[in-house]
Structures are given as structure tokens and as C-alpha cells.
PDB file of C-alpha atoms (C1' of nucleotides) in Angstrom:
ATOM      1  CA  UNK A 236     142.541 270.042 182.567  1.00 66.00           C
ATOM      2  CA  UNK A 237     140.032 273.041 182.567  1.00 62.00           C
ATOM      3  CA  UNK A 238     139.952 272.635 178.600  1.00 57.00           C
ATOM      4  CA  UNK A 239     136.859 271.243 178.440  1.00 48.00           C
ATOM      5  CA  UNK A 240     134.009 272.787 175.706  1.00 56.00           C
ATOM      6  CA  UNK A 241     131.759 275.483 177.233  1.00 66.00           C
ATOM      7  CA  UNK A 242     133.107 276.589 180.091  1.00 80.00           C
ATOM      8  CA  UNK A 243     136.884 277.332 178.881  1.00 85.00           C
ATOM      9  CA  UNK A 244     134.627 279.961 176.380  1.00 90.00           C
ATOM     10  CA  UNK A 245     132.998 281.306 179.216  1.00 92.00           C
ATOM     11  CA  UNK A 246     136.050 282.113 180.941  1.00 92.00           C
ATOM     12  CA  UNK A 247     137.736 283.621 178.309  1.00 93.00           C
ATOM     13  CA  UNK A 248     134.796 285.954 177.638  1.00 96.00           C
ATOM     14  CA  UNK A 249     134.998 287.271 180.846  1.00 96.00           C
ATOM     15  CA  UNK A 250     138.882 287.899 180.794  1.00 94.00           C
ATOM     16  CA  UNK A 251     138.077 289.432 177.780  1.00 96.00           C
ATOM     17  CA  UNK A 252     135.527 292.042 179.082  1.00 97.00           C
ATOM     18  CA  UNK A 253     137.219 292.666 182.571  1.00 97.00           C
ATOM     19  CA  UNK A 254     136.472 296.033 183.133  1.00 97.00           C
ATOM     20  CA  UNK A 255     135.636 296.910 179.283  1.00 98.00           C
ATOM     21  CA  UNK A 256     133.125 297.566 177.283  1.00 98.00           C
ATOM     22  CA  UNK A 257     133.005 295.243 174.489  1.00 98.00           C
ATOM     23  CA  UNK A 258     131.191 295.151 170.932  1.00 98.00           C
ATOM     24  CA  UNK A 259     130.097 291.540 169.884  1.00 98.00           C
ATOM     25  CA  UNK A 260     132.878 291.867 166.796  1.00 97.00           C
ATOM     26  CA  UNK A 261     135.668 293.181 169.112  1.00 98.00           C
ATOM     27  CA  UNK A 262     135.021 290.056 171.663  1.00 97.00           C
ATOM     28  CA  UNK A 263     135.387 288.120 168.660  1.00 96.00           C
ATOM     29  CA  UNK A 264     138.478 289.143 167.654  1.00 95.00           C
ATOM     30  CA  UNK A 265     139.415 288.960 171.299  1.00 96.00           C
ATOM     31  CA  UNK A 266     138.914 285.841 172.038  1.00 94.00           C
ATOM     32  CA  UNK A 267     140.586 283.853 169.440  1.00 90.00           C
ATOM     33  CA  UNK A 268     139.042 280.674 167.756  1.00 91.00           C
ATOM     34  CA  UNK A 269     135.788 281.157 168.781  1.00 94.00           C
ATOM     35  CA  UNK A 270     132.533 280.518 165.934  1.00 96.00           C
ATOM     36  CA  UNK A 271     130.199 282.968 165.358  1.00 97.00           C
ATOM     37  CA  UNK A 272     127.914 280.551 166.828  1.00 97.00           C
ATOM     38  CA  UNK A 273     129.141 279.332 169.984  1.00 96.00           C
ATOM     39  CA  UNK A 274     129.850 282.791 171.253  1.00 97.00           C
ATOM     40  CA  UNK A 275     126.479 284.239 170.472  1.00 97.00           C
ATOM     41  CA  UNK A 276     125.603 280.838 172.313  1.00 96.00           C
ATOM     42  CA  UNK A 277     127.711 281.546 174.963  1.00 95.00           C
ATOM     43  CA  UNK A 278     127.095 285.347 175.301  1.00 97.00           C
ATOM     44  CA  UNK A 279     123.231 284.425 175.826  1.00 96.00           C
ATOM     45  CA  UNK A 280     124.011 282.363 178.518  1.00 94.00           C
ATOM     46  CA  UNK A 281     125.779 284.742 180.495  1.00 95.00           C
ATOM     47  CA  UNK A 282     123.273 287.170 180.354  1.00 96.00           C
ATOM     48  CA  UNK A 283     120.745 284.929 181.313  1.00 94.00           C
ATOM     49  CA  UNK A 284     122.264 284.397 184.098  1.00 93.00           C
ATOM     50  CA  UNK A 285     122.845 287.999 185.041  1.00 95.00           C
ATOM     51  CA  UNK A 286     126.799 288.000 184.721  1.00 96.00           C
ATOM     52  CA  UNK A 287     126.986 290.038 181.191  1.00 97.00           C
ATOM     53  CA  UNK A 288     124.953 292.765 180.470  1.00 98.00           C
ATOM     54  CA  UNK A 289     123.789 293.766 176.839  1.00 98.00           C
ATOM     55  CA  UNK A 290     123.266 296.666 175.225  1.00 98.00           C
ATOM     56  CA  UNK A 291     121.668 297.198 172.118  1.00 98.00           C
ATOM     57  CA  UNK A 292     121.967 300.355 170.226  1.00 97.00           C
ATOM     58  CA  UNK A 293     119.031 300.660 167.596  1.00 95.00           C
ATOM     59  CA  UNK A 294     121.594 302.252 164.516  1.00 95.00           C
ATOM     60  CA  UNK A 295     122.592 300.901 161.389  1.00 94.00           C
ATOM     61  CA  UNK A 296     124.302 299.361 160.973  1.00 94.00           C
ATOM     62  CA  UNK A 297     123.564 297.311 164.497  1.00 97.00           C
ATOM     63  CA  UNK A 298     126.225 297.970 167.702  1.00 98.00           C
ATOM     64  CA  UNK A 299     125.878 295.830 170.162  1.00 98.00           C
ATOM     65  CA  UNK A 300     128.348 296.059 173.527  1.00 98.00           C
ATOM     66  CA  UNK A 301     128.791 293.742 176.508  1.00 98.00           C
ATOM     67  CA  UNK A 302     129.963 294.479 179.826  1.00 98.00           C
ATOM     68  CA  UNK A 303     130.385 292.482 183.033  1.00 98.00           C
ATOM     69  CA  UNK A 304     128.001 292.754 185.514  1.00 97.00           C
ATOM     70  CA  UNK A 305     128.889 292.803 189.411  1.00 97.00           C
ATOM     71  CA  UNK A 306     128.390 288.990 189.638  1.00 96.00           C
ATOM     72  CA  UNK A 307     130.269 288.879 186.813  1.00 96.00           C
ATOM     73  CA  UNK A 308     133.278 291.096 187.763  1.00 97.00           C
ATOM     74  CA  UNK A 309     132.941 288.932 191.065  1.00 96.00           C
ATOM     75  CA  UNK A 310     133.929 285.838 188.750  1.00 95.00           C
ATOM     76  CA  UNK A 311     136.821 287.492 187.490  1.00 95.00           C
ATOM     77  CA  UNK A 312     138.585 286.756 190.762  1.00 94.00           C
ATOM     78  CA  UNK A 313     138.037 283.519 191.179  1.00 93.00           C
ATOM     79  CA  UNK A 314     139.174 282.971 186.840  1.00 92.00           C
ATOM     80  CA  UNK A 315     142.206 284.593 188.221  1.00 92.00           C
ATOM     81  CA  UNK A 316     142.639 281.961 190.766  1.00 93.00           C
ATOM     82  CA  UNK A 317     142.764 279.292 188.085  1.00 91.00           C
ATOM     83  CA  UNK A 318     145.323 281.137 185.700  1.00 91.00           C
ATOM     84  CA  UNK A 319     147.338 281.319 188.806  1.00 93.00           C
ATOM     85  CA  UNK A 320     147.333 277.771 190.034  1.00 94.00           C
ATOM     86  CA  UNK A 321     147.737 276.804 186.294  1.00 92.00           C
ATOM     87  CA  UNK A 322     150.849 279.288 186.134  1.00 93.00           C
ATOM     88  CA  UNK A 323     151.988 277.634 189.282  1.00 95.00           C
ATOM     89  CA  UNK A 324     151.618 274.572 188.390  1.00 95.00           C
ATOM     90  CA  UNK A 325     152.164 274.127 184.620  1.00 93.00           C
ATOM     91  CA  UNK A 326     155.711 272.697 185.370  1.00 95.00           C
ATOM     92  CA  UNK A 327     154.282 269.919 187.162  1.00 94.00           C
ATOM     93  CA  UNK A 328     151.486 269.012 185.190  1.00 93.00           C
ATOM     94  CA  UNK A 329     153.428 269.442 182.133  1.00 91.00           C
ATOM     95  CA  UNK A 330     156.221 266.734 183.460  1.00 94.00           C
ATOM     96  CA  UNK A 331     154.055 264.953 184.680  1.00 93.00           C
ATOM     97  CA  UNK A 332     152.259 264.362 180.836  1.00 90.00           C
ATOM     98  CA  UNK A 333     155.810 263.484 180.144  1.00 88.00           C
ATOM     99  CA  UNK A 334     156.525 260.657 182.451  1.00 85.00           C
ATOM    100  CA  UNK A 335     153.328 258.779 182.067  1.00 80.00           C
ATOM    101  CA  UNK A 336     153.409 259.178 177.895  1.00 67.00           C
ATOM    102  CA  UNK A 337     156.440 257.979 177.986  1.00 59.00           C
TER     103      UNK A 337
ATOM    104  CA  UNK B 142     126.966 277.744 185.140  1.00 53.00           C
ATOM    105  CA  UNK B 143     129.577 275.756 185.570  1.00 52.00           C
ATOM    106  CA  UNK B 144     127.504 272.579 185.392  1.00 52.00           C
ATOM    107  CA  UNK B 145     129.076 271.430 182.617  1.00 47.00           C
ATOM    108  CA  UNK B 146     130.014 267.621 182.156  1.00 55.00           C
ATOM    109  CA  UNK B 147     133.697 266.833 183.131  1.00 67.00           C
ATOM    110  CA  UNK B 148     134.472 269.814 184.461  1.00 80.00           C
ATOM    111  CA  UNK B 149     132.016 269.130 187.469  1.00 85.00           C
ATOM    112  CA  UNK B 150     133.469 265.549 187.691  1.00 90.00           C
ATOM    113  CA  UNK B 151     137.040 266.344 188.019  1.00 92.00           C
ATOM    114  CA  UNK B 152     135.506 268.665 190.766  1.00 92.00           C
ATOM    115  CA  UNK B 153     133.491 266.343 192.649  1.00 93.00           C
ATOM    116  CA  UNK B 154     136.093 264.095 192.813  1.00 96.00           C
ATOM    117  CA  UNK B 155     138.952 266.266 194.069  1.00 96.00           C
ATOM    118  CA  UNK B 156     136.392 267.406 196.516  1.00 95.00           C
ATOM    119  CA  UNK B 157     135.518 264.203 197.418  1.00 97.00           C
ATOM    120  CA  UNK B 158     139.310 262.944 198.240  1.00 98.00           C
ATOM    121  CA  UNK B 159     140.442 266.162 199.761  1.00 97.00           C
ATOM    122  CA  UNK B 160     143.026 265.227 202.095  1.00 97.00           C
ATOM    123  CA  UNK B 161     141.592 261.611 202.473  1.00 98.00           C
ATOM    124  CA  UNK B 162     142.669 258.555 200.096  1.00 98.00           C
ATOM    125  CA  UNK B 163     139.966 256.971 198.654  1.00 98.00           C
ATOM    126  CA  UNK B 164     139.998 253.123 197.192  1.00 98.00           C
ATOM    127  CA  UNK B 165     137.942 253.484 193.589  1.00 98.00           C
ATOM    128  CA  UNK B 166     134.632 252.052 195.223  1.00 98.00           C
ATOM    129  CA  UNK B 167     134.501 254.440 198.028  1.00 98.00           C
ATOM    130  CA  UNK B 168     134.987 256.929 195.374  1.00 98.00           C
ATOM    131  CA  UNK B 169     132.233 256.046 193.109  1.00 97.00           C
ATOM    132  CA  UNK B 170     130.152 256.089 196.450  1.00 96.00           C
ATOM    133  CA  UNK B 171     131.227 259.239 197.479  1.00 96.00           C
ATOM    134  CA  UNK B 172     130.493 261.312 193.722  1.00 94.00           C
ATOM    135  CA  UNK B 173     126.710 260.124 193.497  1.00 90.00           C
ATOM    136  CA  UNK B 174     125.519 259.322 189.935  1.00 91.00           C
ATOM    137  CA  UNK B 175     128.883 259.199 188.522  1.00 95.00           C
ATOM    138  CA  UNK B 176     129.228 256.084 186.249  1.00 96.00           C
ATOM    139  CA  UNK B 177     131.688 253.182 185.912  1.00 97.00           C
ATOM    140  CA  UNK B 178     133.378 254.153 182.963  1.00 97.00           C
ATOM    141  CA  UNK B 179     133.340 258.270 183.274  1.00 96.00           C
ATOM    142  CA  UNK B 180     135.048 257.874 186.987  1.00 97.00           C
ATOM    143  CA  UNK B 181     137.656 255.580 185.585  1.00 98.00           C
ATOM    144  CA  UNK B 182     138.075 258.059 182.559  1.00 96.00           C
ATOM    145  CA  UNK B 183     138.504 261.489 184.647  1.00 96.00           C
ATOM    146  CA  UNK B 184     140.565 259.613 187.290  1.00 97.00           C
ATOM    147  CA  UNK B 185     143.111 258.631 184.267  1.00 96.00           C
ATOM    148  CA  UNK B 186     143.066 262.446 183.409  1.00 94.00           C
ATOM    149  CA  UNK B 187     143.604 263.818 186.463  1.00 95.00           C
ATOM    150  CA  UNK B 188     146.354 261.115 186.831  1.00 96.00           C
ATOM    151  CA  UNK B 189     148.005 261.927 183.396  1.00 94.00           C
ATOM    152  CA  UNK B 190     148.115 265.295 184.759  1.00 94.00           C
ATOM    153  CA  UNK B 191     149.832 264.622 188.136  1.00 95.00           C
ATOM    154  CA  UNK B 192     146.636 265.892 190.073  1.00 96.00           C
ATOM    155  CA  UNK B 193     145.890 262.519 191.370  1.00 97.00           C
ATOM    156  CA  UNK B 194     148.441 259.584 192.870  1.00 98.00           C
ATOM    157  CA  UNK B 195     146.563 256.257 191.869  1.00 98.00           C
ATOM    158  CA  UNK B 196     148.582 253.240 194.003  1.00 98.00           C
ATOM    159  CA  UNK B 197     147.555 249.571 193.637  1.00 98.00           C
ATOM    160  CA  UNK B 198     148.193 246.965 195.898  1.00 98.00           C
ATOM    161  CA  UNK B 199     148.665 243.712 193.827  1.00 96.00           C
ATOM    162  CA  UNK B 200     146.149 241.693 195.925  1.00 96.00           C
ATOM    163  CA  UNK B 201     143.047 239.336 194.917  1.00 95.00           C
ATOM    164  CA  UNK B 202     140.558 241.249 194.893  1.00 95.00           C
ATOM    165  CA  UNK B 203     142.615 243.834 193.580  1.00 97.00           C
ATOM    166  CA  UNK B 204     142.731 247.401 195.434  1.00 98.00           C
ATOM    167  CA  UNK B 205     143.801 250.551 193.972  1.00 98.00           C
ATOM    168  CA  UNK B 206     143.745 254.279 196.238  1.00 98.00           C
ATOM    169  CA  UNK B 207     143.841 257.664 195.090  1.00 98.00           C
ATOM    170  CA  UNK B 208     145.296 260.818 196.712  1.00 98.00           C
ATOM    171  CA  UNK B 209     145.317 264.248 195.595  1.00 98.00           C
ATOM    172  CA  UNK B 210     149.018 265.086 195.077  1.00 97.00           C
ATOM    173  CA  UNK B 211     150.382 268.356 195.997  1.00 97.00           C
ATOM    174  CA  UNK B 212     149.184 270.377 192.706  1.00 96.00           C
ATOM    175  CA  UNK B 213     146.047 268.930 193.306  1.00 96.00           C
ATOM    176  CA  UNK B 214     145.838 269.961 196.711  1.00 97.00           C
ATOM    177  CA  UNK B 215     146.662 273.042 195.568  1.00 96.00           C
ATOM    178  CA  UNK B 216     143.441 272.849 193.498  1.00 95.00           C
ATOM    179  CA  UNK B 217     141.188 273.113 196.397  1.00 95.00           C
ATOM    180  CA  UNK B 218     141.771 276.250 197.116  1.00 94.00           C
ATOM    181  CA  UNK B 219     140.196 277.232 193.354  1.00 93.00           C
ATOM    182  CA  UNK B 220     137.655 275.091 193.634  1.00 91.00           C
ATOM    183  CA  UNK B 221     136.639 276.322 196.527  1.00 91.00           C
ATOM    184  CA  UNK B 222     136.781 280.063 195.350  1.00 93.00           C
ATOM    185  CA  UNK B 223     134.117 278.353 192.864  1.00 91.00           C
ATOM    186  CA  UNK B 224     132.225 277.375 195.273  1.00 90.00           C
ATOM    187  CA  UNK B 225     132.459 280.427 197.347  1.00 93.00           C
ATOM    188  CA  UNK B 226     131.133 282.438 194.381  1.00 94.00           C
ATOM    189  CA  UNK B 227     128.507 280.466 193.142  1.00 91.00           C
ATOM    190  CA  UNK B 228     127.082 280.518 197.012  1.00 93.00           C
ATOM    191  CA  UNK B 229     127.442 284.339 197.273  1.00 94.00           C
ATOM    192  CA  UNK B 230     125.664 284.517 193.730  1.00 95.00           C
ATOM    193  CA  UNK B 231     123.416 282.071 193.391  1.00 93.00           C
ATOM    194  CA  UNK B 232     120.783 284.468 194.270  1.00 94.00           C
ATOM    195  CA  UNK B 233     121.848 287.183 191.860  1.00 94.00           C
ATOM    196  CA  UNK B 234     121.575 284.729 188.941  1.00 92.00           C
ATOM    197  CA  UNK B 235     118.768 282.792 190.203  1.00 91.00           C
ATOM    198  CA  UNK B 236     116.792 286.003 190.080  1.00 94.00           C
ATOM    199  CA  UNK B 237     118.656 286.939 186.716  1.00 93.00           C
ATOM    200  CA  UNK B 238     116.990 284.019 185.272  1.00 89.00           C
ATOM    201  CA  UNK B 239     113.465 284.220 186.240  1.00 88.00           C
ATOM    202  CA  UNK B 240     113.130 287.950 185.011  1.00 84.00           C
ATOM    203  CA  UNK B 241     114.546 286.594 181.611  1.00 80.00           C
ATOM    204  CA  UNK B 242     112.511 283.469 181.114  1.00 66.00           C
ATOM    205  CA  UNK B 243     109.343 285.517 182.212  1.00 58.00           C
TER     206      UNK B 243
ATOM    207  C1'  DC C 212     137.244 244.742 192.965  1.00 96.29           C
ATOM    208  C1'  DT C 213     139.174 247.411 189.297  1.00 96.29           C
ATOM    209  C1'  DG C 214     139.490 248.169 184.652  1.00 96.29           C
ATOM    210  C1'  DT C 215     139.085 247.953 179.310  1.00 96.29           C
ATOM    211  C1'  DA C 216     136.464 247.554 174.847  1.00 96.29           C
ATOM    212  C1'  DT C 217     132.401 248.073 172.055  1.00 96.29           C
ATOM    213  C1'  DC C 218     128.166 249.626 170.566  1.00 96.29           C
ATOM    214  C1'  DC C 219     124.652 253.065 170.150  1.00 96.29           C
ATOM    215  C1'  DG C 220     121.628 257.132 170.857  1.00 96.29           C
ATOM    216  C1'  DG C 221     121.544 261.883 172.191  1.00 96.29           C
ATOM    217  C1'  DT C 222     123.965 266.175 172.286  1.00 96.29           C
ATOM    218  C1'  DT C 223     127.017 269.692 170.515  1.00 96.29           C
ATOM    219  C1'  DT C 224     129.299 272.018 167.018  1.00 96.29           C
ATOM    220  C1'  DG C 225     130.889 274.321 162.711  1.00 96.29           C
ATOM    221  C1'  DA C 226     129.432 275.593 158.095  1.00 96.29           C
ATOM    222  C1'  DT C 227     126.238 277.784 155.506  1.00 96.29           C
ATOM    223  C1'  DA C 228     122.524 280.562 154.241  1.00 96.29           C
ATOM    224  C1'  DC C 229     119.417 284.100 155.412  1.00 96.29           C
ATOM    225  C1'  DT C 230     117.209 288.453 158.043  1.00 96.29           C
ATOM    226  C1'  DG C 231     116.899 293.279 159.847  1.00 96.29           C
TER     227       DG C 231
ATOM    228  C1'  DC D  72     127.110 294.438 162.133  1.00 96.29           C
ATOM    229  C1'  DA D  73     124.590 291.268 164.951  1.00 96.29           C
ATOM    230  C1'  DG D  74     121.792 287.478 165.099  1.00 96.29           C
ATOM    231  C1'  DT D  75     118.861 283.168 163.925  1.00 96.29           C
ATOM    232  C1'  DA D  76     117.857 278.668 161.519  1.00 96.29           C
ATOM    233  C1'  DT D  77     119.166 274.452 159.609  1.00 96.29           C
ATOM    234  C1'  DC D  78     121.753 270.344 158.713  1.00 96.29           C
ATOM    235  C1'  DA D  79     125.421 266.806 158.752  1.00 96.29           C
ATOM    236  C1'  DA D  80     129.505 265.428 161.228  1.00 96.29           C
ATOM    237  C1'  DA D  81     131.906 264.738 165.404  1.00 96.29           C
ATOM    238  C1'  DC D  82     131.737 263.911 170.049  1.00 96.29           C
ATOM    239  C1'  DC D  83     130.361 262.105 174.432  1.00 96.29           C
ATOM    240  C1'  DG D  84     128.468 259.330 177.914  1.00 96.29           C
ATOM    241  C1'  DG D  85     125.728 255.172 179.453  1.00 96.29           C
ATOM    242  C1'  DA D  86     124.954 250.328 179.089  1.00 96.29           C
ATOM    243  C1'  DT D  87     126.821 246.073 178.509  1.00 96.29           C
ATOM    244  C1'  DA D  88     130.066 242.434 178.212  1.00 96.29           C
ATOM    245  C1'  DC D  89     134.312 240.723 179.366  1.00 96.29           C
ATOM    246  C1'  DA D  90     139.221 240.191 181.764  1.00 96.29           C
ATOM    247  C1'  DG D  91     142.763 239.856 185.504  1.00 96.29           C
TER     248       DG D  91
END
DNA sequence: CTGTATCCGGTTTGATACTG
DNA sequence: CAGTATCAAACCGGATACAG
């Protein structure tokens, strides 16, 4: 449930970020398991749509850093919301996978 | 955002039976454009996961119903934080995008 | 009516190589 | 370090046919 592609990335960028200040390399380490790819991917799609802001710092070598916006610290409440139903309600679901593989 | 594949689905479809029970046909009706075999698919998952009761009633023609079960009751709530946000947004990020497609 | 199985085309993804 | 381009493999979802 919730574990589907895309948007599980999403949301774990932006638990990642919360309130910090984040180079592309440090969000990589952050969130775990993530390609290259797919968060560059991702990254551009949250700024597109206005929830991470990016900041490019012309040096060399390159430093990039991302930060939520105030959309996007809006969304943090509601990711919270669905890591506390799934806390809630992990037992459940997690039983419930039991009985019906059984 | 957050228009991405089964995600949405699983969404629809809890909003769709909210505190209602729903036989699979009214279902389909009620999630426009879903297909045959993806509302079977997520109803299975949702089932698996002890989000959804599914009860059949051994008649010809055969008629199955499906209730949100407490958990997935529960899930309302989130989903409608989601949709709480994206209203309260939509502008923000609507805007967001035209400045960076122009 | 409800549900499963199969095929097939489009999409997505990770690996890799390359740029500034 | 940060990012783009490319390509093959895996995945996914719709259409269709069939079953109880």
C-alpha cells in the first residue's frame, strides 16, 4: 500500500528536506536506494511544480542545494498523516497479509 | 502530483465506498475510466491488506460487496488531508508550472 | 455478474557513458 | 559534484477471450 513507484520517492524527498537545506549528494545519501536518475527525475518534478526550490551555486566543483518551499512544507503535514495511519495501522495490515497468504 | 497510476485508484475507490458498500458494478460505475481488470486488481490489494471487506453472496448471477473496514476508514481521513492540500495549492503549483514551462 | 488468464504495445527504469 | 543522453530490460495496463 503507498509503495507504489514515483510517488513513495517523492515523499521521501520531502521527509528528507523538512526544514533543511539539502545538497543533491546529501539527499542521496538520505534517501536510501534511490538512482542517480530517478531522483534528478524526481527532484525536477518538484520544482516544477513549485514545492522544492533549487539553488545553484556557479563554483567548482558544482553545489547544488534543495529546500522545501511553503507548498512544499505544507505537504509535509499531510506525509505525516500517512506515516501515522501506517504506524497505526501496520498491525492490522500486517495480520491481515497473514491470514489471507495463508 | 500525485496522479500517479495505482496510487490514484486505491484512492478513488476508498473515496468512492466511504461509508457505503458497494457491489463491484456500482463500483466500476462510480471510479469513471477505471478498467475491468485494474479494479479487480487494486480491490485484491486493498483486500490483502485488510483495507477493504469483499463479501459474496453465492447467488446466480453472482454478487460480491465491498466495505471499507475500520483501517480503511481510517484512511479517509489521509486522503482527505490530500485532498485538502492539493485544493489549497493547486494554485501555487499551477502558477509554478506556467512560469517554468514559459 | 464477477473474476481469471493471456497477449501485446507503451512506459519506466537502471546501467552506462559523457559533459561542464 | 551535478546533470543529461542513450539503450535494453522489466513492468504495467488495456483488450480480449473465457469460466462459474
Amino acid at each position: 500500500m503507498w509503495d507504489v513507484r514515483g510517488e513513495v520517492l517523492k515523499r521521501a524527498v520531502i521527509e528528507a528536506l523538512g526544514e533543511r537545506t539539502l545538497r543533491f549528494s546529501e539527499l542521496r545519501n538520505e534517501v536510501e536506494g534511490v538512482s542517480h536518475k530517478m531522483l534528478t527525475q524526481n527532484l525536477r518534478m518538484l520544482e516544477r511544480n513549485g514545492l522544492v526550490d533549487r539553488k545553484a551555486h556557479p563554483t567548482v566543483p558544482p553545489r547544488v542545494e534543495y529546500t522545501l518551499t511553503d507548498p512544499g512544507r505544507a505537504l509535509r503535514t499531510v506525509v505525516d498523516a500517512i506515516c501515522g495511519w501506517t504506524h497505526q495501522h501496520l498491525g492490522h495490515i500486517e495480520s491481515a497479509r497473514g491470514r489471507f497468504g495463508a
